[in-house]
Coordinates of C-alpha atoms in Angstrom, one line a residue:
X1 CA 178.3 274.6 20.6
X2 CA 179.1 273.7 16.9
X3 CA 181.8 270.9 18.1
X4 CA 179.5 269.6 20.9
X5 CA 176.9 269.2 18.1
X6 CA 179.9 267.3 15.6
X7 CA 181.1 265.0 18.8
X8 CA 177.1 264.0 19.7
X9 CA 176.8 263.5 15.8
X10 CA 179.7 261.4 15.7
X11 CA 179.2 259.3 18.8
X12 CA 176.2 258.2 17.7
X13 CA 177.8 257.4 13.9
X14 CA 179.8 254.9 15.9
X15 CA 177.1 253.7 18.1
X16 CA 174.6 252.9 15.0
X17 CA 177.5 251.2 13.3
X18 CA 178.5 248.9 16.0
X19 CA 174.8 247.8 16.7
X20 CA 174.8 247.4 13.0
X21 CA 177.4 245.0 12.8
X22 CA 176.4 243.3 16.4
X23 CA 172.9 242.3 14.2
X24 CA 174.8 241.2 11.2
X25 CA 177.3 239.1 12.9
X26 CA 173.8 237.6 15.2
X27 CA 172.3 237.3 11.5
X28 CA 175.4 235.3 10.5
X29 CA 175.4 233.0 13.5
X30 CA 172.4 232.1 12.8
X31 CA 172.3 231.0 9.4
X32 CA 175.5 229.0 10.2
X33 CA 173.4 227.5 12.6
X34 CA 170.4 226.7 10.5
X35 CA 173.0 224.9 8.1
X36 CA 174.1 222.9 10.4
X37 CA 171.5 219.4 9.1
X38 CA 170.9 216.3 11.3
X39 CA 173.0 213.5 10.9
X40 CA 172.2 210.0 11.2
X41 CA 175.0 207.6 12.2
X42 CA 175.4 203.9 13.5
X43 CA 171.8 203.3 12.4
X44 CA 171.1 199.4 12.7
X45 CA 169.4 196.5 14.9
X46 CA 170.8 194.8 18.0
X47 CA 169.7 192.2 20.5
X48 CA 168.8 193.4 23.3
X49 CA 170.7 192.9 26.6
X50 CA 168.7 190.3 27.8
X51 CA 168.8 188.4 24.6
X52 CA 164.9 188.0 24.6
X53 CA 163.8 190.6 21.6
X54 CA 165.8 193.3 19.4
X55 CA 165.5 196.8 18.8
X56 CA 166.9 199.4 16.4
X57 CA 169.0 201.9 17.0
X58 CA 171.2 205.0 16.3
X59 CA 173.3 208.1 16.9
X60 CA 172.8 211.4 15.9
X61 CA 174.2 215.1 15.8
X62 CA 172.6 218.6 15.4
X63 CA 169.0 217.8 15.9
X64 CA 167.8 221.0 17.7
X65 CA 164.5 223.0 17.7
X66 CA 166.4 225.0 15.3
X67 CA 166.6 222.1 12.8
X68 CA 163.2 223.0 11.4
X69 CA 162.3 218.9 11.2
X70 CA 161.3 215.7 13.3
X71 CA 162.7 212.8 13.5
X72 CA 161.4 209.4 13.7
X73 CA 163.4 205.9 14.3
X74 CA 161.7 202.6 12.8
X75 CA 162.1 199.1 12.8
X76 CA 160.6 196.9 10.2
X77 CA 160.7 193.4 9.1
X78 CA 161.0 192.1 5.4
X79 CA 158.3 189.5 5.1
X80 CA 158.4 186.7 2.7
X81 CA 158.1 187.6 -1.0
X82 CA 159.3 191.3 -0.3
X83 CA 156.8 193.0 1.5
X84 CA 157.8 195.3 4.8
X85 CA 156.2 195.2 8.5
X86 CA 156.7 198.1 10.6
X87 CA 156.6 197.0 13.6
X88 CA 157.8 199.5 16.1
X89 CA 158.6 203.1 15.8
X90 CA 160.0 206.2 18.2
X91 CA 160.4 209.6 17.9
X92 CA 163.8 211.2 18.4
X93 CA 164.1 213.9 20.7
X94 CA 166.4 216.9 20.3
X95 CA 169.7 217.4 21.2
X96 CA 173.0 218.4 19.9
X97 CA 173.6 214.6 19.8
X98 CA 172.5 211.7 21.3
X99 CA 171.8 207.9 21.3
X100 CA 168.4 206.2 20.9
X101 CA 167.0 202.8 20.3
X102 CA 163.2 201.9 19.9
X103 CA 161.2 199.4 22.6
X104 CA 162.5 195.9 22.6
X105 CA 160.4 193.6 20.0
X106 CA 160.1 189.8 20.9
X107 CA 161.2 188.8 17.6
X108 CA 160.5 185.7 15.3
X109 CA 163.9 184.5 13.0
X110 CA 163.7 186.8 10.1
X111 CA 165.4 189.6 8.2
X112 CA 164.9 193.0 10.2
X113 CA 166.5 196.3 9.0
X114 CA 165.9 200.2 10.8
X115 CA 165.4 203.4 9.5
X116 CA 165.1 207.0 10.3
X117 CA 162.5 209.1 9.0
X118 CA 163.2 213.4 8.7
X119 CA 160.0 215.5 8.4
X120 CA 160.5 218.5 7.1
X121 CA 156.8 219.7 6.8
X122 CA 157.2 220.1 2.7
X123 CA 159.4 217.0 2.2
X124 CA 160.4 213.7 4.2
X125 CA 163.7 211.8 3.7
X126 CA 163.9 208.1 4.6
X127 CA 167.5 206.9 5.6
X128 CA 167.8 203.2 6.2
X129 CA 170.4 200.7 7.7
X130 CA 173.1 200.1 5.2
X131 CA 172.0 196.6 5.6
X132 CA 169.8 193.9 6.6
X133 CA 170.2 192.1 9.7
X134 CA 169.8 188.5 10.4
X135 CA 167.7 187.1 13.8
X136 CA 167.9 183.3 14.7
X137 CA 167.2 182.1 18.2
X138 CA 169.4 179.7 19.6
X139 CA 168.3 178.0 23.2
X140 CA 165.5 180.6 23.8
X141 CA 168.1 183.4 23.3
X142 CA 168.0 186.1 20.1
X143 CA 171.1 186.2 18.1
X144 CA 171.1 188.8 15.7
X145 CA 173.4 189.3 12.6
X146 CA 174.6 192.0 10.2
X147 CA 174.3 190.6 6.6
X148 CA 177.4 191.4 4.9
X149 CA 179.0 191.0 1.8
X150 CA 178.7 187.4 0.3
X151 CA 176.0 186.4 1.9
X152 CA 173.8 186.0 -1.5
X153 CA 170.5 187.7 -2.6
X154 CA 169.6 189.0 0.4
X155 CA 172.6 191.1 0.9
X156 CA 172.6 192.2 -2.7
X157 CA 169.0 194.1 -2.1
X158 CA 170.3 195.2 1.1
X159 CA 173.3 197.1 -1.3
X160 CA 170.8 198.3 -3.7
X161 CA 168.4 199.8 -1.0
X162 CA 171.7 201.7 0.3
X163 CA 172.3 203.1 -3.3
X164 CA 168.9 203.8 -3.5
X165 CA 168.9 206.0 -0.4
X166 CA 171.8 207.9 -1.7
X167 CA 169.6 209.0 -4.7
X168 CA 166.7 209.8 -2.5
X169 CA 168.3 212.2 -0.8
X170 CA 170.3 213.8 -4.0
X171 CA 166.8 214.3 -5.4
X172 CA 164.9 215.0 -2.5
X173 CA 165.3 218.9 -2.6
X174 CA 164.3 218.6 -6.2
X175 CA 161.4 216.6 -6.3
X176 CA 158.1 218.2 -5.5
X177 CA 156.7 214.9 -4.2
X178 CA 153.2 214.1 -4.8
X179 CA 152.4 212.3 -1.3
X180 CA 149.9 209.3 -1.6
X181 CA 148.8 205.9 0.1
X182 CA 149.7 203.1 -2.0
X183 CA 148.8 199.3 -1.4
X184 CA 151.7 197.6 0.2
X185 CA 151.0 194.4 1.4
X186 CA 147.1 192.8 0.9
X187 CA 144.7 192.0 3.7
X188 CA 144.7 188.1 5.3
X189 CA 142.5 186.7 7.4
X190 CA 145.2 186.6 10.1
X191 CA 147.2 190.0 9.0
X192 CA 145.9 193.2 8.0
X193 CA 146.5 195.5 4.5
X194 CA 150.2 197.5 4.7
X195 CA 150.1 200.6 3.1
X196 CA 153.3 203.1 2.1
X197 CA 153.0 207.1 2.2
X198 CA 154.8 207.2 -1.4
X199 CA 155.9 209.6 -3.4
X200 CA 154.1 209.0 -6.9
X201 CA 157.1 210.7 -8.6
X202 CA 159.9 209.7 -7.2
X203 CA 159.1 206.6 -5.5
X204 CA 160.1 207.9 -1.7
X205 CA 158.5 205.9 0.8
X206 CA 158.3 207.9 4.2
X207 CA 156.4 205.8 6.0
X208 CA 154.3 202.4 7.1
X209 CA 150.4 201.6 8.2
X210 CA 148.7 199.3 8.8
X211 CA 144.8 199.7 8.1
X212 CA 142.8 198.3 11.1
X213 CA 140.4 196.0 11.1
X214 CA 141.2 194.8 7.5
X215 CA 142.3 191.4 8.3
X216 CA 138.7 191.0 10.0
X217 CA 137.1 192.2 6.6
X218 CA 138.8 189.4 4.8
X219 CA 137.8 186.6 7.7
X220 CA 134.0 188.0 7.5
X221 CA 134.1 187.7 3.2
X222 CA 136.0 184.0 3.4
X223 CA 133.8 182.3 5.9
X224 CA 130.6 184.1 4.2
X225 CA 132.1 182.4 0.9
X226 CA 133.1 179.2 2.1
X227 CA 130.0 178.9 3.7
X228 CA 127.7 180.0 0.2
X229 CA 129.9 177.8 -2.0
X230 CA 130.0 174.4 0.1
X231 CA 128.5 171.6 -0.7
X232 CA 126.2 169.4 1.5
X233 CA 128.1 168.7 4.6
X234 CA 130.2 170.5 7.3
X235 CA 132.4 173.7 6.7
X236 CA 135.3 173.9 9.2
X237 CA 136.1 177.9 10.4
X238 CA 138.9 177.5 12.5
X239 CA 140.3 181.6 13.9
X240 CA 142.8 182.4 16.9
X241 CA 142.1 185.8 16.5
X242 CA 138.3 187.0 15.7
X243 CA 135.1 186.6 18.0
X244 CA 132.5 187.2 15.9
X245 CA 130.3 186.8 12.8
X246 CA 128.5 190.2 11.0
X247 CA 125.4 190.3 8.9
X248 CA 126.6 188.2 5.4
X249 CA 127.8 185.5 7.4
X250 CA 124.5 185.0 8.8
X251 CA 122.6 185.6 6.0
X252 CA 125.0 183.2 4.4
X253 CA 124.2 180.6 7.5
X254 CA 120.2 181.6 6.7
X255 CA 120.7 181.3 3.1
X256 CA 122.5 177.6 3.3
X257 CA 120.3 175.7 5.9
X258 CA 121.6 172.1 4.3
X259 CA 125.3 173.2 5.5
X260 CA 126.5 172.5 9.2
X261 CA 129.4 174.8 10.7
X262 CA 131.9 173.5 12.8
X263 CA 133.2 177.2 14.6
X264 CA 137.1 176.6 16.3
X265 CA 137.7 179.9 18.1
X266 CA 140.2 181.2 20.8
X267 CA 138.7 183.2 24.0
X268 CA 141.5 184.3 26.9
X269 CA 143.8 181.8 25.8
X270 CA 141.4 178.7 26.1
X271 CA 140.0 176.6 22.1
X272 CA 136.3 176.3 22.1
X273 CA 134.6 175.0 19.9
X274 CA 130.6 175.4 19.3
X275 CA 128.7 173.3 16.1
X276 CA 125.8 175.0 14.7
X277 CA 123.8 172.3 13.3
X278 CA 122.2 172.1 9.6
X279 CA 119.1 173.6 9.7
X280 CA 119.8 175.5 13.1
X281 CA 117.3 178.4 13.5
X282 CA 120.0 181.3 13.5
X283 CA 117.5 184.2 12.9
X284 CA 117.7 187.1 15.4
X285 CA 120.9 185.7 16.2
X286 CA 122.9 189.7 15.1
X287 CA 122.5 192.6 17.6
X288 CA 121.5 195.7 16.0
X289 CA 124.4 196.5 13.7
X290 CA 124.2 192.6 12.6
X291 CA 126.8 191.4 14.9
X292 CA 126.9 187.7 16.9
X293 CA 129.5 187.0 19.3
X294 CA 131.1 183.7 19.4
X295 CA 130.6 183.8 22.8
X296 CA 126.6 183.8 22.3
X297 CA 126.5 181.5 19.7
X298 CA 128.1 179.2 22.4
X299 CA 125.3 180.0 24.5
X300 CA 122.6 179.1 22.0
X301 CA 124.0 175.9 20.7
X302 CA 126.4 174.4 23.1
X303 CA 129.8 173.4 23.4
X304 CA 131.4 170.7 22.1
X305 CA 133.1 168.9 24.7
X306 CA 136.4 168.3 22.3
X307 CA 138.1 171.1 20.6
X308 CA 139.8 170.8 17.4
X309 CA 143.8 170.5 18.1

């Protein structure tokens, strides 16, 4: 009885101990796996095939569910005097690797460059293009060209925003980012505000938006203005994009009776163009939240047979 006892004892010694070290060695395979971080490569912009538009684009390698992020692939424009459009943007899905490129953009000549964005929840790293790329259209076809060494200024930030990745992501795990909208680009009439998601510490930058409606703001404030501050005569608003006035524009059109306004507008792809005379009765012309249509004040005053070229 006493050995039975000894042999169950033991058998079960062994048992325990091999489950024990089948945990472990799951344990271990896991945290291997969890080490394993995305990797970016070939990030960059290309025509696309039919030479009408570009897109960005890049490969990738352990990006799983286990990865414990999202990723994001962006393609931006550099605007005159340094500031950055985003213009399109795709998530990456997962896979052990993979290739990916965003939606074709009909393009404008320009400087363009990509980037991919990895979330982790507490921090975001921003890996760009190494550089920028050139787009020139040559007989209605997109030609698009890596900016390489010797090609001037351009080139030279293109280098220093490379660098600059490299000490993002050295200081990334460090820095306890403080995560905050900051002005990027100000508010046109014809192009609305840009702001970055920036890091107030270190400066990271994870991502781009645009704040709707703000380029209609700045239409409503300049042709209340011009309107207030003309003198005696005709003001000229001339838009391709808005269709309507709000309450300080007409109080500024109540306000300056003396002042004619010649309106130049676009409606489905047709200029109109509708005078509203000096002294033209314009009260009751706002709907309830002080609105009036372009299309209405055509109504009430009339077309003008010739549109402004």
């Amino acid at each position: 009885m006493k050995k039975k006892g000894m042999k169950k004892r033991m058998l079960a010694m062994v048992l325990s101990i091999g489950i024990m070290g089948m945990i472990a060695a799951g344990f271990t395979a896991q945290v291997a796996q969890a080490a394993l971080q995305p990797a970016i490569s070939d990030l960059g912009v290309s025509e696309s095939g039919d030479g009408q538009g570009i897109a960005a684009y890049c490969s990738y390698q352990n990006y799983t569910e286990q990865s414990g992020c999202e990723m994001t692939l962006y393609l931006y424009r550099k605007e005159e005097g340094g500031q950055i459009s985003i213009l399109l943007r795709r998530k990456i899905p997962y896979a052990s690797s993979g290739n990916i490129s965003t939606d074709v953009f009909k393009a404008q000549e320009g400087i363009y460059f990509a980037s991919v964005g990895t979330n982790y929840g507490s921090e975001v790293m921003q890996t760009y293009s190494r550089s920028y790329y050139r787009v020139k259209i040559e007989n209605g076809k997109v030609e698009v060209t890596e900016i390489t060494e010797g090609t001037g200024d351009v080139n030279a930030d293109s280098q220093n925003k490379g660098s600059k990745t490299d000490k993002e992501k050295a200081k990334g795990t460090a820095c306890p980012h403080n995560w905050t909208y900051e002005l990027e680009r100000q508010a046109t009439a014809k192009q609305d505000s840009l702001l970055a998601y920036q890091c107030t510490i270190c400066g990271d930058v994870t991502d781009y938006m645009e704040v709707p409606n703000s380029a209609y703001g700045v239409f409503l404030k300049e042709a209340a203005e011009k309107i207030q501050n003309a003198g005696t005569g005709e003001v000229v608003i001339d838009t391709d994009r808005w269709m309507s006035f709000d309450s300080a524009v007409l109080k500024a059109l109540a306000c300056r009776r003396d002042v004619a306004v010649s309106l130049y507008y676009q409606y489905q792809g047709k200029r109109h163009h509708v005078r509203i005379p000096a002294g033209g009765d314009v009260s009751g012309l706002g709907d309830e939240n002080g609105y009036c249509g372009f299309l209405y004040l055509t109504q009430v005053f009339g077309e003008e047979e010739q549109a402004k070229e």
